[in-house]
Short mmCIF file of C-alpha atoms and ligand atoms in Angstrom, two decimals:
data_model
loop_
_atom_site.label_atom_id
_atom_site.label_comp_id
_atom_site.label_asym_id
_atom_site.label_seq_id
_atom_site.Cartn_x
_atom_site.Cartn_y
_atom_site.Cartn_z
CA MET A 1 0.02 -0.27 0.21
CA GLU A 2 2.81 2.36 0.55
CA ALA A 3 3.69 2.67 -2.88
CA CYS A 4 -0.02 3.35 -4.06
CA TYR A 5 0.47 6.45 -1.81
CA GLN A 6 3.39 7.71 -3.95
CA GLY A 7 2.16 10.64 -5.83
CA PHE A 8 -0.81 11.68 -3.29
CA ASP A 9 -1.55 15.16 -3.84
CA PRO A 10 -3.39 16.87 -0.94
CA VAL A 11 -4.56 19.80 -3.42
CA SER A 12 -6.35 17.31 -5.79
CA TYR A 13 -8.00 15.24 -2.83
CA LEU A 14 -9.16 18.39 -1.05
CA HIS A 15 -10.63 19.32 -4.22
CA TYR A 16 -11.99 16.03 -5.12
CA ASN A 17 -13.92 15.75 -1.67
CA TYR A 18 -14.00 18.70 0.12
CA THR A 19 -15.59 21.39 -2.20
CA PRO A 20 -19.20 21.22 -3.82
CA PRO A 21 -21.14 19.09 -4.38
CA ARG A 22 -19.66 17.02 -1.25
CA ALA A 23 -19.14 20.13 0.71
CA ASP A 24 -22.41 22.22 0.05
CA PHE A 25 -23.65 23.89 3.69
CA GLU A 26 -26.91 25.07 1.65
CA ARG A 27 -27.97 21.13 1.78
CA ARG A 28 -28.10 18.70 4.33
CA SER A 29 -28.17 15.99 1.92
CA SER A 30 -24.31 16.89 0.91
CA ILE A 31 -21.93 14.55 2.55
CA VAL A 32 -19.60 16.95 4.63
CA PRO A 33 -22.87 18.54 6.42
CA TRP A 34 -23.71 15.11 7.39
CA LYS A 35 -20.21 14.03 8.78
CA LEU A 36 -19.91 17.32 10.74
CA SER A 37 -23.49 16.73 12.40
CA CYS A 38 -22.48 12.99 13.30
CA LEU A 39 -19.08 14.31 14.87
CA HIS A 40 -21.21 17.12 16.89
CA ARG A 41 -23.80 14.48 18.02
CA ALA A 42 -21.20 12.09 18.91
CA PHE A 43 -19.50 14.74 21.13
CA THR A 44 -22.58 16.09 22.67
CA GLU A 45 -25.46 14.32 23.73
CA ALA A 46 -28.33 11.71 22.70
CA GLN A 47 -31.04 14.29 22.43
CA PHE A 48 -29.47 16.04 19.67
CA THR A 49 -31.70 14.70 16.56
CA TYR A 50 -30.29 16.18 13.13
CA TYR A 51 -33.10 14.59 11.04
CA SER A 52 -36.76 13.84 11.33
CA GLN A 53 -37.64 10.56 10.06
CA GLU A 54 -39.11 11.87 7.08
CA GLU A 55 -35.88 14.00 6.32
CA ALA A 56 -33.78 11.27 6.88
CA ARG A 57 -35.36 9.43 4.19
CA GLU A 58 -34.82 12.32 1.78
CA VAL A 59 -31.40 12.53 2.30
CA HIS A 60 -30.74 8.66 2.44
CA VAL A 61 -29.47 8.57 5.90
CA GLN A 62 -30.31 5.91 8.38
CA CYS A 63 -29.77 5.63 12.04
CA LEU A 64 -29.10 2.33 12.33
CA ARG A 65 -28.77 1.20 15.91
CA TRP A 66 -28.51 3.14 19.28
CA TYR A 67 -27.14 0.90 21.69
CA GLY A 68 -27.12 1.86 25.45
CA LYS A 69 -26.54 5.32 26.84
CA ASP A 70 -25.15 7.92 24.91
CA ASP A 71 -22.47 9.79 26.56
CA ASP A 72 -21.17 13.36 26.11
CA ILE A 73 -17.26 12.99 25.54
CA ARG A 74 -14.72 15.16 26.79
CA GLY A 75 -11.03 14.72 28.48
CA ASP A 76 -7.53 15.64 28.00
CA ILE A 77 -6.34 14.04 24.84
CA LEU A 78 -7.78 13.28 21.34
CA VAL A 79 -5.88 11.86 18.59
CA ASP A 80 -6.99 11.83 15.09
CA VAL A 81 -5.34 8.69 13.36
CA GLY A 82 -4.79 9.46 9.24
CA SER A 83 -5.97 13.06 9.49
CA GLY A 84 -4.64 13.73 5.59
CA PRO A 85 -4.77 17.01 4.63
CA THR A 86 -7.96 17.83 6.50
CA LEU A 87 -9.41 19.66 9.64
CA TYR A 88 -13.32 18.96 9.40
CA GLN A 89 -13.08 15.75 11.42
CA VAL A 90 -11.44 17.77 15.01
CA MET A 91 -13.46 20.83 14.71
CA SER A 92 -16.30 19.51 17.28
CA GLY A 93 -13.71 17.44 19.32
CA CYS A 94 -11.41 20.88 19.60
CA GLU A 95 -13.78 22.12 22.04
CA ARG A 96 -14.13 19.32 24.28
CA PHE A 97 -10.07 18.09 24.81
CA ASP A 98 -7.28 20.20 26.17
CA ARG A 99 -4.92 18.55 23.63
CA VAL A 100 -5.26 17.50 20.09
CA ILE A 101 -2.74 15.38 18.25
CA LEU A 102 -3.19 15.15 14.29
CA SER A 103 -1.11 12.44 12.18
CA ASP A 104 -0.57 11.08 9.13
CA PHE A 105 1.86 8.93 7.25
CA LEU A 106 2.52 11.04 4.57
CA GLU A 107 4.97 14.19 5.10
CA VAL A 108 2.97 16.19 2.27
CA ASN A 109 -0.09 15.87 4.24
CA ARG A 110 1.30 16.95 7.52
CA ARG A 111 2.97 19.96 5.88
CA GLU A 112 -0.48 20.87 4.71
CA LEU A 113 -1.62 20.97 8.29
CA GLN A 114 1.33 22.83 9.63
CA SER A 115 0.82 25.33 7.02
CA TRP A 116 -2.72 25.99 8.36
CA LEU A 117 -1.61 25.70 11.72
CA GLN A 118 1.26 27.99 11.70
CA GLU A 119 0.57 30.51 8.93
CA GLY A 120 -3.14 30.06 8.40
CA LYS A 121 -2.30 28.95 4.67
CA SER A 122 -4.40 26.05 3.43
CA SER A 123 -5.52 24.77 -0.01
CA ILE A 124 -8.91 25.13 0.65
CA ASP A 125 -10.76 27.46 2.69
CA TRP A 126 -12.10 25.94 5.65
CA THR A 127 -14.16 28.92 6.89
CA ALA A 128 -17.49 27.75 5.90
CA TYR A 129 -16.45 24.54 7.75
CA PHE A 130 -15.90 26.46 10.93
CA LYS A 131 -19.23 28.53 10.55
CA TYR A 132 -21.10 25.56 10.09
CA VAL A 133 -19.75 23.67 13.24
CA CYS A 134 -20.36 26.93 15.11
CA LYS A 135 -23.99 26.80 14.18
CA LEU A 136 -24.49 23.08 15.09
CA GLU A 137 -23.26 24.06 18.67
CA GLY A 138 -25.67 26.93 18.64
CA ARG A 139 -23.09 29.83 18.26
CA SER A 140 -23.24 32.62 15.86
CA SER A 141 -21.56 31.81 13.06
CA SER A 142 -19.38 34.97 13.50
CA ALA A 143 -17.68 32.66 16.10
CA TRP A 144 -16.06 30.73 13.72
CA ALA A 145 -12.99 32.82 13.85
CA GLU A 146 -12.63 31.89 17.63
CA LYS A 147 -13.44 28.33 16.97
CA ALA A 148 -10.39 28.63 14.33
CA THR A 149 -8.18 30.03 17.01
CA ARG A 150 -8.89 27.24 19.58
CA LEU A 151 -8.05 24.62 17.35
CA ARG A 152 -4.69 26.21 16.55
CA SER A 153 -4.17 26.29 20.23
CA VAL A 154 -5.21 22.85 21.06
CA VAL A 155 -3.33 21.00 18.40
CA SER A 156 0.07 20.10 19.99
CA ASP A 157 1.61 17.81 17.51
CA VAL A 158 1.13 16.75 13.78
CA LEU A 159 2.89 13.39 13.85
CA PRO A 160 3.81 10.52 11.55
CA VAL A 161 1.58 7.65 11.59
CA ASP A 162 1.38 4.05 10.29
CA VAL A 163 -1.38 2.19 11.40
CA HIS A 164 0.20 -1.15 10.09
CA GLN A 165 2.76 -0.91 12.82
CA THR A 166 1.84 -2.52 16.44
CA CYS A 167 2.47 0.77 17.88
CA PRO A 168 1.45 3.49 15.16
CA LEU A 169 2.62 6.34 16.82
CA SER A 170 5.98 7.37 18.53
CA PRO A 171 5.01 6.57 22.21
CA GLU A 172 6.56 9.48 23.89
CA PHE A 173 3.66 11.84 22.82
CA LEU A 174 0.97 9.63 24.53
CA PRO A 175 0.42 8.67 28.53
CA SER A 176 1.01 4.91 28.88
CA SER A 177 -2.62 4.60 29.69
CA GLY A 178 -3.36 6.09 26.35
CA ALA A 179 -5.78 8.95 24.86
CA ASP A 180 -9.30 9.58 26.15
CA CYS A 181 -10.55 9.39 22.38
CA LEU A 182 -9.50 8.66 19.06
CA VAL A 183 -11.08 10.01 15.98
CA SER A 184 -10.25 8.23 11.93
CA SER A 185 -11.99 9.21 9.12
CA PHE A 186 -11.61 7.25 5.86
CA CYS A 187 -8.22 5.94 6.82
CA LEU A 188 -8.23 2.13 7.57
CA GLU A 189 -10.10 0.90 4.75
CA SER A 190 -8.32 3.06 2.44
CA VAL A 191 -4.71 1.96 3.77
CA SER A 192 -5.57 -1.72 4.01
CA HIS A 193 -5.30 -4.41 1.17
CA ASP A 194 -7.73 -6.58 2.49
CA LEU A 195 -10.62 -7.35 5.63
CA LEU A 196 -7.62 -8.87 7.74
CA SER A 197 -5.16 -5.81 7.29
CA PHE A 198 -8.17 -3.89 8.12
CA ASN A 199 -8.92 -5.66 11.02
CA HIS A 200 -5.19 -5.82 12.37
CA ALA A 201 -4.94 -1.68 11.95
CA LEU A 202 -7.96 -1.16 13.90
CA GLY A 203 -6.32 -3.24 16.75
CA HIS A 204 -2.98 -1.29 16.23
CA ILE A 205 -5.03 1.98 16.69
CA SER A 206 -6.77 0.77 19.76
CA SER A 207 -3.66 0.16 21.38
CA LEU A 208 -3.50 3.89 21.58
CA LEU A 209 -7.02 4.53 23.43
CA LYS A 210 -7.32 4.01 26.97
CA LYS A 211 -9.59 1.60 28.56
CA GLY A 212 -13.41 3.27 28.50
CA GLY A 213 -12.29 5.34 25.80
CA TYR A 214 -14.07 6.32 22.98
CA LEU A 215 -13.38 5.55 18.87
CA LEU A 216 -15.31 7.86 16.66
CA LEU A 217 -14.80 6.11 13.18
CA ILE A 218 -15.92 7.28 9.75
CA GLY A 219 -15.60 5.20 6.48
CA ALA A 220 -16.43 4.28 3.10
CA LEU A 221 -18.87 1.67 2.35
CA GLY A 222 -18.54 -0.60 -0.91
CA GLU A 223 -15.88 1.21 -2.00
CA SER A 224 -12.82 -0.41 -4.08
CA PHE A 225 -10.92 2.82 -5.25
CA TYR A 226 -10.47 6.62 -4.47
CA MET A 227 -8.45 8.99 -6.45
CA GLY A 228 -5.43 10.76 -4.39
CA ALA A 229 -4.51 12.76 -7.42
CA PRO A 230 -5.30 12.71 -11.15
CA GLU A 231 -4.74 9.21 -12.73
CA LEU A 232 -3.95 8.03 -9.19
CA TYR A 233 -6.37 5.48 -8.30
CA ILE A 234 -5.68 4.16 -4.64
CA PRO A 235 -7.30 0.68 -3.80
CA VAL A 236 -9.89 0.49 -0.86
CA VAL A 237 -11.23 -2.27 1.05
CA PRO A 238 -14.81 -2.34 0.02
CA LEU A 239 -16.70 -2.82 3.44
CA ASP A 240 -20.49 -3.52 4.33
CA GLU A 241 -22.33 -2.42 7.64
CA SER A 242 -22.16 -5.83 9.25
CA GLN A 243 -18.34 -6.35 8.85
CA VAL A 244 -17.77 -2.63 10.35
CA CYS A 245 -19.98 -3.81 13.36
CA THR A 246 -18.14 -7.43 13.50
CA SER A 247 -14.73 -5.66 13.47
CA LEU A 248 -15.42 -3.25 16.01
CA LYS A 249 -16.69 -6.09 18.42
CA ALA A 250 -13.67 -8.04 17.76
CA SER A 251 -11.50 -5.39 18.65
CA GLY A 252 -13.11 -5.06 21.91
CA TYR A 253 -15.62 -2.21 21.64
CA GLU A 254 -19.02 -1.47 22.35
CA LEU A 255 -20.86 -0.01 19.54
CA LEU A 256 -22.88 3.07 20.86
CA GLN A 257 -24.06 4.58 17.25
CA LEU A 258 -23.95 3.25 13.95
CA CYS A 259 -25.33 5.95 11.35
CA ILE A 260 -25.41 5.25 7.79
CA TYR A 261 -25.03 7.79 4.45
CA HIS A 262 -26.33 6.50 1.16
CA LEU A 263 -24.96 8.55 -1.27
CA PRO A 264 -27.52 10.22 -3.34
CA PRO A 265 -26.62 10.30 -7.43
CA ASP A 266 -25.43 13.60 -7.53
CA MET A 267 -22.68 12.86 -4.65
CA LYS A 268 -21.08 10.53 -7.11
CA VAL A 269 -18.76 12.44 -8.76
CA GLY A 270 -16.14 10.18 -10.24
CA VAL A 271 -13.40 10.09 -8.08
CA ASP A 272 -14.31 6.91 -6.18
CA ASP A 273 -16.88 4.37 -6.41
CA VAL A 274 -18.14 4.73 -2.84
CA THR A 275 -21.54 3.87 -2.28
CA GLY A 276 -21.96 4.86 1.39
CA VAL A 277 -20.60 5.59 4.35
CA PHE A 278 -20.58 4.87 7.91
CA PHE A 279 -20.24 6.79 11.53
CA ALA A 280 -19.71 4.57 14.39
CA LYS A 281 -19.18 5.55 17.69
CA ALA A 282 -17.93 2.60 20.07
CA ARG A 283 -16.13 2.29 23.62
CA LYS A 284 -13.51 0.51 24.47
CA ARG A 285 -14.11 -2.09 27.07
N1 LIG B 1 -8.89 11.76 7.09
C1 LIG B 1 -8.86 12.28 6.08
C2 LIG B 1 -10.20 12.45 5.45
O1 LIG B 1 -11.20 12.56 6.14
O2 LIG B 1 -10.48 12.92 4.52
C3 LIG B 1 -7.82 11.43 4.93
C4 LIG B 1 -8.45 10.42 4.54
S1 LIG B 1 -7.38 9.65 3.20
C5 LIG B 1 -8.38 8.57 2.57
C6 LIG B 1 -6.47 8.33 4.04
C7 LIG B 1 -4.81 8.86 4.70
O3 LIG B 1 -4.55 8.09 5.08
C8 LIG B 1 -4.30 9.85 3.78
O4 LIG B 1 -4.13 10.77 3.96
C9 LIG B 1 -2.88 8.92 3.58
O5 LIG B 1 -1.54 9.53 3.56
C10 LIG B 1 -3.16 8.01 4.85
N2 LIG B 1 -2.33 7.08 5.19
C11 LIG B 1 -1.56 6.11 4.13
N3 LIG B 1 -1.12 4.94 4.44
C12 LIG B 1 -1.20 5.11 6.07
C13 LIG B 1 -0.68 4.12 7.19
N4 LIG B 1 0.19 3.05 6.59
N5 LIG B 1 -1.23 4.60 8.27
C14 LIG B 1 -1.80 5.68 8.32
N6 LIG B 1 -2.43 6.56 7.56
C15 LIG B 1 -2.08 6.29 6.44
#
């Protein structure tokens, strides 16, 4: 898989996945607003309902299972595994943790993140993302600059990570008990060559999480490839919903939420063959 990532271009990747129609904040059926709402809801409380049943049907969303008590999440350390060049996945969590660690395998992605953190420069404008998350939090959208400042102030490190190693991150950055929460989006299935390797990678990242800690896992369903640059087709393990549940349970998690988004036809923009997206909130036993 390492060879498949030679030539990954953060700028192309961001444009393929993080601009309209996939990031259209005027439409709740767009995929990025859905991901941001799942993250917001996972960090806050169960009472937050994003869609009525009717709306959920319209926007192809199913919240399939709600297991047990749905906790509010906060703590000291949040680790995002396989951040890529993106920031959206920590925009809710940055309010609830004292320290956020970003990580990616590729230096080109770590540079893209550092460039925003240190100089405010980025290949796409994250302002609309910050504004949207502020709205989800019940704040005025003009609070977006405060949120951006908050995110910059809590990110302590942008580290190399390799989910195929038994210790994916250098151990000196985490207490021996592990992080309080892990987030990982579209990483494990797109860096593993088969389901076994996906399961091993899930086991490896779980070693970074303390007992009782939370995993928020977002990933592609039914996907066999995505484009990491023009002409760069990166293979993906095509997962289904039951495999995700089985893998989480086998890795020692209690599943708290599983929400599935089915891609409407206009979200299929030719940069991958994804058919759905899952969002799982799970607690390490
Ligand atoms: N998290 C981002 C998102 O939500 O869009 C990026 C996901 S991108 C599909 C997959 C990411 O996995 C890339 O940024 C890539 O550099 C990273 N990656 C590649 N090999 C990896 C490995 N062995 N361990 C961890 N991450 C890896």
